[in-house]
Amino acid sequence: MNSADYRSTLHDYAMPAEWQPHLATWISWPHNQDSWPGKFGPVEPVMVQAVAALAASEPVYINVLDAAHEKHVAALLEGHASAGRVKFHRFPTNDAWCRDHGALFVTGRAAGAEPLLALNFGFNAWGGKYPFELDNAIPPQMAATLGVPCVTVDMVLEGGSIDVNGAGTLLTTEQCLLHPNRNPNMTQADIEQALQDHLGVQQILWLGDGIVGDDTDGHVDDLTRFVSADTVVTVIEQDPTDDNYTVLGENRERLAKMQLHDGRPLQVIELPMPKAVEYKGDRLPASYANFYIGNSVVLMPSFNDPNDAVNAGILSNAFPDRKIIPIDCTDLVLGLGTFHCLTQQVPAPPG
């Protein structure tokens, strides 16, 4: 399918919510030690825990650099995740953040539409902050592996900058999508139209700024996430002296006023933030909102904090049909992201 064909049938496709059934979860195995300076050692064991939890109910596809890297990762996973549930792809990347450099998938919702289609948005490493040429080449490789059409979209967009409810609404932030380092020639109206056209949504809800330490310019997946068609969880800071207090309070006020496109109020559940996580004096973007919803589990970042248990309970109530898996991300977050940033779901085609 070429871009012209796709644009003529945009209304036939939509991006499913993350909790809808997955064909697989895709990750790019961490390898760039510059992202975890002096602390790369703990990263791979955390990833082993994550893959083992996911592989219990869905295949996990893993991008690796080459044959030697594949052998290394396979040895780490041995005895933790069934080899039959893990598939390696020798697709080299600059870094591990598959949420942002991977393909975004939409599914057909009308007769004659492709069941599954990959969208290849542009990726520029969050405004040119890091090398990205290998990462930007990943979406077509993912599509080819799956045997699905791939459509290139002339717009920079990272998966972590958006969240959808699978029922016509998308949530994002002004700090990220309106930042001039992404799409300087697009107005807010242009961006909204592109999101509606390509992701099959009817409504865009805008939050303001992101949390301190987030070098992605305010990704929404560190702030607020849909947990059902009409409900979000959102992080809040209870300490008025904390640097995140004001910005999270302002976003909470916005959420309180939001309605869905059918006029229903948006339901909001609060997730209290952990105490500040720092490394060599720098604040890291530790957030409970960066969880990942698998077919039978929710991978929840934990931070050796009293609020770990509080948030596990909140997410358990939000996802009663899934097991909440808290995994210590105190070291992992040095890379400036956790489980949602490191994963990309491949939705199961309808039917």
mmCIF file with all atom_site columns, N, CA and C in Angstrom, residues 276-310:
data_model
loop_
_atom_site.group_PDB
_atom_site.id
_atom_site.type_symbol
_atom_site.label_atom_id
_atom_site.label_alt_id
_atom_site.label_comp_id
_atom_site.label_asym_id
_atom_site.label_entity_id
_atom_site.label_seq_id
_atom_site.pdbx_PDB_ins_code
_atom_site.Cartn_x
_atom_site.Cartn_y
_atom_site.Cartn_z
_atom_site.occupancy
_atom_site.B_iso_or_equiv
_atom_site.pdbx_formal_charge
_atom_site.auth_seq_id
_atom_site.auth_comp_id
_atom_site.auth_asym_id
_atom_site.auth_atom_id
_atom_site.pdbx_PDB_model_num
ATOM 1   N N  . ALA A 1 276 ? 12.138 12.207  45.091 1.00 0.00 ? 276 ALA A N  1
ATOM 2   C CA . ALA A 1 276 ? 13.048 12.506  43.987 1.00 0.00 ? 276 ALA A CA 1
ATOM 3   C C  . ALA A 1 276 ? 14.135 11.435  43.873 1.00 0.00 ? 276 ALA A C  1
ATOM 4   N N  . VAL A 1 277 ? 14.353 10.971  42.638 1.00 0.00 ? 277 VAL A N  1
ATOM 5   C CA . VAL A 1 277 ? 15.443 10.045  42.338 1.00 0.00 ? 277 VAL A CA 1
ATOM 6   C C  . VAL A 1 277 ? 16.512 10.835  41.598 1.00 0.00 ? 277 VAL A C  1
ATOM 7   N N  . GLU A 1 278 ? 17.715 10.848  42.138 1.00 0.00 ? 278 GLU A N  1
ATOM 8   C CA . GLU A 1 278 ? 18.786 11.652  41.569 1.00 0.00 ? 278 GLU A CA 1
ATOM 9   C C  . GLU A 1 278 ? 20.026 10.805  41.337 1.00 0.00 ? 278 GLU A C  1
ATOM 10  N N  . TYR A 1 279 ? 20.846 11.267  40.422 1.00 0.00 ? 279 TYR A N  1
ATOM 11  C CA . TYR A 1 279 ? 22.142 10.632  40.172 1.00 0.00 ? 279 TYR A CA 1
ATOM 12  C C  . TYR A 1 279 ? 23.161 11.730  39.933 1.00 0.00 ? 279 TYR A C  1
ATOM 13  N N  . LYS A 1 280 ? 24.154 11.790  40.791 1.00 0.00 ? 280 LYS A N  1
ATOM 14  C CA . LYS A 1 280 ? 25.208 12.815  40.718 1.00 0.00 ? 280 LYS A CA 1
ATOM 15  C C  . LYS A 1 280 ? 24.600 14.215  40.656 1.00 0.00 ? 280 LYS A C  1
ATOM 16  N N  . GLY A 1 281 ? 23.550 14.406  41.450 1.00 0.00 ? 281 GLY A N  1
ATOM 17  C CA . GLY A 1 281 ? 22.935 15.721  41.559 1.00 0.00 ? 281 GLY A CA 1
ATOM 18  C C  . GLY A 1 281 ? 21.887 16.050  40.516 1.00 0.00 ? 281 GLY A C  1
ATOM 19  N N  . ASP A 1 282 ? 21.682 15.169  39.528 1.00 0.00 ? 282 ASP A N  1
ATOM 20  C CA . ASP A 1 282 ? 20.689 15.421  38.482 1.00 0.00 ? 282 ASP A CA 1
ATOM 21  C C  . ASP A 1 282 ? 19.384 14.694  38.802 1.00 0.00 ? 282 ASP A C  1
ATOM 22  N N  . ARG A 1 283 ? 18.272 15.371  38.673 1.00 0.00 ? 283 ARG A N  1
ATOM 23  C CA . ARG A 1 283 ? 16.956 14.785  38.887 1.00 0.00 ? 283 ARG A CA 1
ATOM 24  C C  . ARG A 1 283 ? 16.611 13.885  37.703 1.00 0.00 ? 283 ARG A C  1
ATOM 25  N N  . LEU A 1 284 ? 16.163 12.668  37.986 1.00 0.00 ? 284 LEU A N  1
ATOM 26  C CA . LEU A 1 284 ? 15.783 11.713  36.951 1.00 0.00 ? 284 LEU A CA 1
ATOM 27  C C  . LEU A 1 284 ? 14.260 11.647  36.843 1.00 0.00 ? 284 LEU A C  1
ATOM 28  N N  . PRO A 1 285 ? 13.742 11.277  35.661 1.00 0.00 ? 285 PRO A N  1
ATOM 29  C CA . PRO A 1 285 ? 12.282 11.285  35.447 1.00 0.00 ? 285 PRO A CA 1
ATOM 30  C C  . PRO A 1 285 ? 11.606 10.020  35.983 1.00 0.00 ? 285 PRO A C  1
ATOM 31  N N  . ALA A 1 286 ? 11.697 9.814   37.290 1.00 0.00 ? 286 ALA A N  1
ATOM 32  C CA . ALA A 1 286 ? 11.066 8.654   37.915 1.00 0.00 ? 286 ALA A CA 1
ATOM 33  C C  . ALA A 1 286 ? 9.565  8.899   38.021 1.00 0.00 ? 286 ALA A C  1
ATOM 34  N N  . SER A 1 287 ? 8.779  8.045   37.372 1.00 0.00 ? 287 SER A N  1
ATOM 35  C CA . SER A 1 287 ? 7.338  8.241   37.344 1.00 0.00 ? 287 SER A CA 1
ATOM 36  C C  . SER A 1 287 ? 6.614  6.907   37.296 1.00 0.00 ? 287 SER A C  1
ATOM 37  N N  . TYR A 1 288 ? 5.587  6.777   38.118 1.00 0.00 ? 288 TYR A N  1
ATOM 38  C CA . TYR A 1 288 ? 4.778  5.563   38.094 1.00 0.00 ? 288 TYR A CA 1
ATOM 39  C C  . TYR A 1 288 ? 3.890  5.487   36.852 1.00 0.00 ? 288 TYR A C  1
ATOM 40  N N  . ALA A 1 289 ? 3.744  6.587   36.127 1.00 0.00 ? 289 ALA A N  1
ATOM 41  C CA . ALA A 1 289 ? 2.911  6.574   34.922 1.00 0.00 ? 289 ALA A CA 1
ATOM 42  C C  . ALA A 1 289 ? 3.574  5.845   33.772 1.00 0.00 ? 289 ALA A C  1
ATOM 43  N N  . ASN A 1 290 ? 4.858  5.523   33.886 1.00 0.00 ? 290 ASN A N  1
ATOM 44  C CA . ASN A 1 290 ? 5.574  4.896   32.782 1.00 0.00 ? 290 ASN A CA 1
ATOM 45  C C  . ASN A 1 290 ? 5.454  3.368   32.807 1.00 0.00 ? 290 ASN A C  1
ATOM 46  N N  . PHE A 1 291 ? 4.282  2.896   33.212 1.00 0.00 ? 291 PHE A N  1
ATOM 47  C CA . PHE A 1 291 ? 4.007  1.456   33.210 1.00 0.00 ? 291 PHE A CA 1
ATOM 48  C C  . PHE A 1 291 ? 3.671  0.987   31.796 1.00 0.00 ? 291 PHE A C  1
ATOM 49  N N  . TYR A 1 292 ? 3.755  -0.335  31.597 1.00 0.00 ? 292 TYR A N  1
ATOM 50  C CA . TYR A 1 292 ? 3.413  -0.932  30.313 1.00 0.00 ? 292 TYR A CA 1
ATOM 51  C C  . TYR A 1 292 ? 2.359  -2.005  30.523 1.00 0.00 ? 292 TYR A C  1
ATOM 52  N N  . ILE A 1 293 ? 1.315  -1.960  29.704 1.00 0.00 ? 293 ILE A N  1
ATOM 53  C CA . ILE A 1 293 ? 0.195  -2.887  29.815 1.00 0.00 ? 293 ILE A CA 1
ATOM 54  C C  . ILE A 1 293 ? 0.399  -4.041  28.843 1.00 0.00 ? 293 ILE A C  1
ATOM 55  N N  . GLY A 1 294 ? 0.706  -5.220  29.370 1.00 0.00 ? 294 GLY A N  1
ATOM 56  C CA . GLY A 1 294 ? 0.810  -6.424  28.557 1.00 0.00 ? 294 GLY A CA 1
ATOM 57  C C  . GLY A 1 294 ? -0.509 -7.162  28.504 1.00 0.00 ? 294 GLY A C  1
ATOM 58  N N  . ASN A 1 295 ? -0.520 -8.316  27.846 1.00 0.00 ? 295 ASN A N  1
ATOM 59  C CA . ASN A 1 295 ? -1.762 -9.075  27.724 1.00 0.00 ? 295 ASN A CA 1
ATOM 60  C C  . ASN A 1 295 ? -2.294 -9.564  29.064 1.00 0.00 ? 295 ASN A C  1
ATOM 61  N N  . SER A 1 296 ? -1.392 -9.926  29.980 1.00 0.00 ? 296 SER A N  1
ATOM 62  C CA . SER A 1 296 ? -1.868 -10.433 31.274 1.00 0.00 ? 296 SER A CA 1
ATOM 63  C C  . SER A 1 296 ? -1.203 -9.755  32.457 1.00 0.00 ? 296 SER A C  1
ATOM 64  N N  . VAL A 1 297 ? -0.259 -8.863  32.197 1.00 0.00 ? 297 VAL A N  1
ATOM 65  C CA . VAL A 1 297 ? 0.461  -8.194  33.276 1.00 0.00 ? 297 VAL A CA 1
ATOM 66  C C  . VAL A 1 297 ? 0.554  -6.699  33.005 1.00 0.00 ? 297 VAL A C  1
ATOM 67  N N  . VAL A 1 298 ? 0.853  -5.949  34.058 1.00 0.00 ? 298 VAL A N  1
ATOM 68  C CA . VAL A 1 298 ? 1.234  -4.542  33.930 1.00 0.00 ? 298 VAL A CA 1
ATOM 69  C C  . VAL A 1 298 ? 2.614  -4.411  34.560 1.00 0.00 ? 298 VAL A C  1
ATOM 70  N N  . LEU A 1 299 ? 3.606  -4.033  33.753 1.00 0.00 ? 299 LEU A N  1
ATOM 71  C CA . LEU A 1 299 ? 4.950  -3.785  34.274 1.00 0.00 ? 299 LEU A CA 1
ATOM 72  C C  . LEU A 1 299 ? 4.970  -2.401  34.898 1.00 0.00 ? 299 LEU A C  1
ATOM 73  N N  . MET A 1 300 ? 5.155  -2.345  36.206 1.00 0.00 ? 300 MET A N  1
ATOM 74  C CA . MET A 1 300 ? 5.129  -1.076  36.923 1.00 0.00 ? 300 MET A CA 1
ATOM 75  C C  . MET A 1 300 ? 6.525  -0.727  37.424 1.00 0.00 ? 300 MET A C  1
ATOM 76  N N  . PRO A 1 301 ? 7.067  0.419   37.046 1.00 0.00 ? 301 PRO A N  1
ATOM 77  C CA . PRO A 1 301 ? 8.355  0.817   37.614 1.00 0.00 ? 301 PRO A CA 1
ATOM 78  C C  . PRO A 1 301 ? 8.200  1.123   39.100 1.00 0.00 ? 301 PRO A C  1
ATOM 79  N N  . SER A 1 302 ? 9.114  0.597   39.915 1.00 0.00 ? 302 SER A N  1
ATOM 80  C CA . SER A 1 302 ? 9.139  0.930   41.335 1.00 0.00 ? 302 SER A CA 1
ATOM 81  C C  . SER A 1 302 ? 10.484 1.563   41.655 1.00 0.00 ? 302 SER A C  1
ATOM 82  N N  . PHE A 1 303 ? 10.540 2.264   42.799 1.00 0.00 ? 303 PHE A N  1
ATOM 83  C CA . PHE A 1 303 ? 11.713 3.094   43.079 1.00 0.00 ? 303 PHE A CA 1
ATOM 84  C C  . PHE A 1 303 ? 12.158 2.995   44.539 1.00 0.00 ? 303 PHE A C  1
ATOM 85  N N  . ASN A 1 304 ? 11.928 1.830   45.156 1.00 0.00 ? 304 ASN A N  1
ATOM 86  C CA . ASN A 1 304 ? 12.322 1.644   46.562 1.00 0.00 ? 304 ASN A CA 1
ATOM 87  C C  . ASN A 1 304 ? 11.742 2.766   47.416 1.00 0.00 ? 304 ASN A C  1
ATOM 88  N N  . ASP A 1 305 ? 10.454 2.973   47.265 1.00 0.00 ? 305 ASP A N  1
ATOM 89  C CA . ASP A 1 305 ? 9.760  4.111   47.853 1.00 0.00 ? 305 ASP A CA 1
ATOM 90  C C  . ASP A 1 305 ? 8.457  3.620   48.493 1.00 0.00 ? 305 ASP A C  1
ATOM 91  N N  . PRO A 1 306 ? 8.005  4.236   49.583 1.00 0.00 ? 306 PRO A N  1
ATOM 92  C CA . PRO A 1 306 ? 6.725  3.830   50.179 1.00 0.00 ? 306 PRO A CA 1
ATOM 93  C C  . PRO A 1 306 ? 5.546  3.884   49.208 1.00 0.00 ? 306 PRO A C  1
ATOM 94  N N  . ASN A 1 307 ? 5.613  4.767   48.234 1.00 0.00 ? 307 ASN A N  1
ATOM 95  C CA . ASN A 1 307 ? 4.513  4.869   47.279 1.00 0.00 ? 307 ASN A CA 1
ATOM 96  C C  . ASN A 1 307 ? 4.510  3.746   46.239 1.00 0.00 ? 307 ASN A C  1
ATOM 97  N N  . ASP A 1 308 ? 5.544  2.904   46.224 1.00 0.00 ? 308 ASP A N  1
ATOM 98  C CA . ASP A 1 308 ? 5.521  1.739   45.332 1.00 0.00 ? 308 ASP A CA 1
ATOM 99  C C  . ASP A 1 308 ? 4.277  0.900   45.606 1.00 0.00 ? 308 ASP A C  1
ATOM 100 N N  . ALA A 1 309 ? 4.054  0.559   46.869 1.00 0.00 ? 309 ALA A N  1
ATOM 101 C CA . ALA A 1 309 ? 2.918  -0.288  47.232 1.00 0.00 ? 309 ALA A CA 1
ATOM 102 C C  . ALA A 1 309 ? 1.598  0.431   46.999 1.00 0.00 ? 309 ALA A C  1
ATOM 103 N N  . VAL A 1 310 ? 1.576  1.711   47.280 1.00 0.00 ? 310 VAL A N  1
ATOM 104 C CA . VAL A 1 310 ? 0.350  2.494   47.067 1.00 0.00 ? 310 VAL A CA 1
ATOM 105 C C  . VAL A 1 310 ? -0.067 2.443   45.603 1.00 0.00 ? 310 VAL A C  1
#
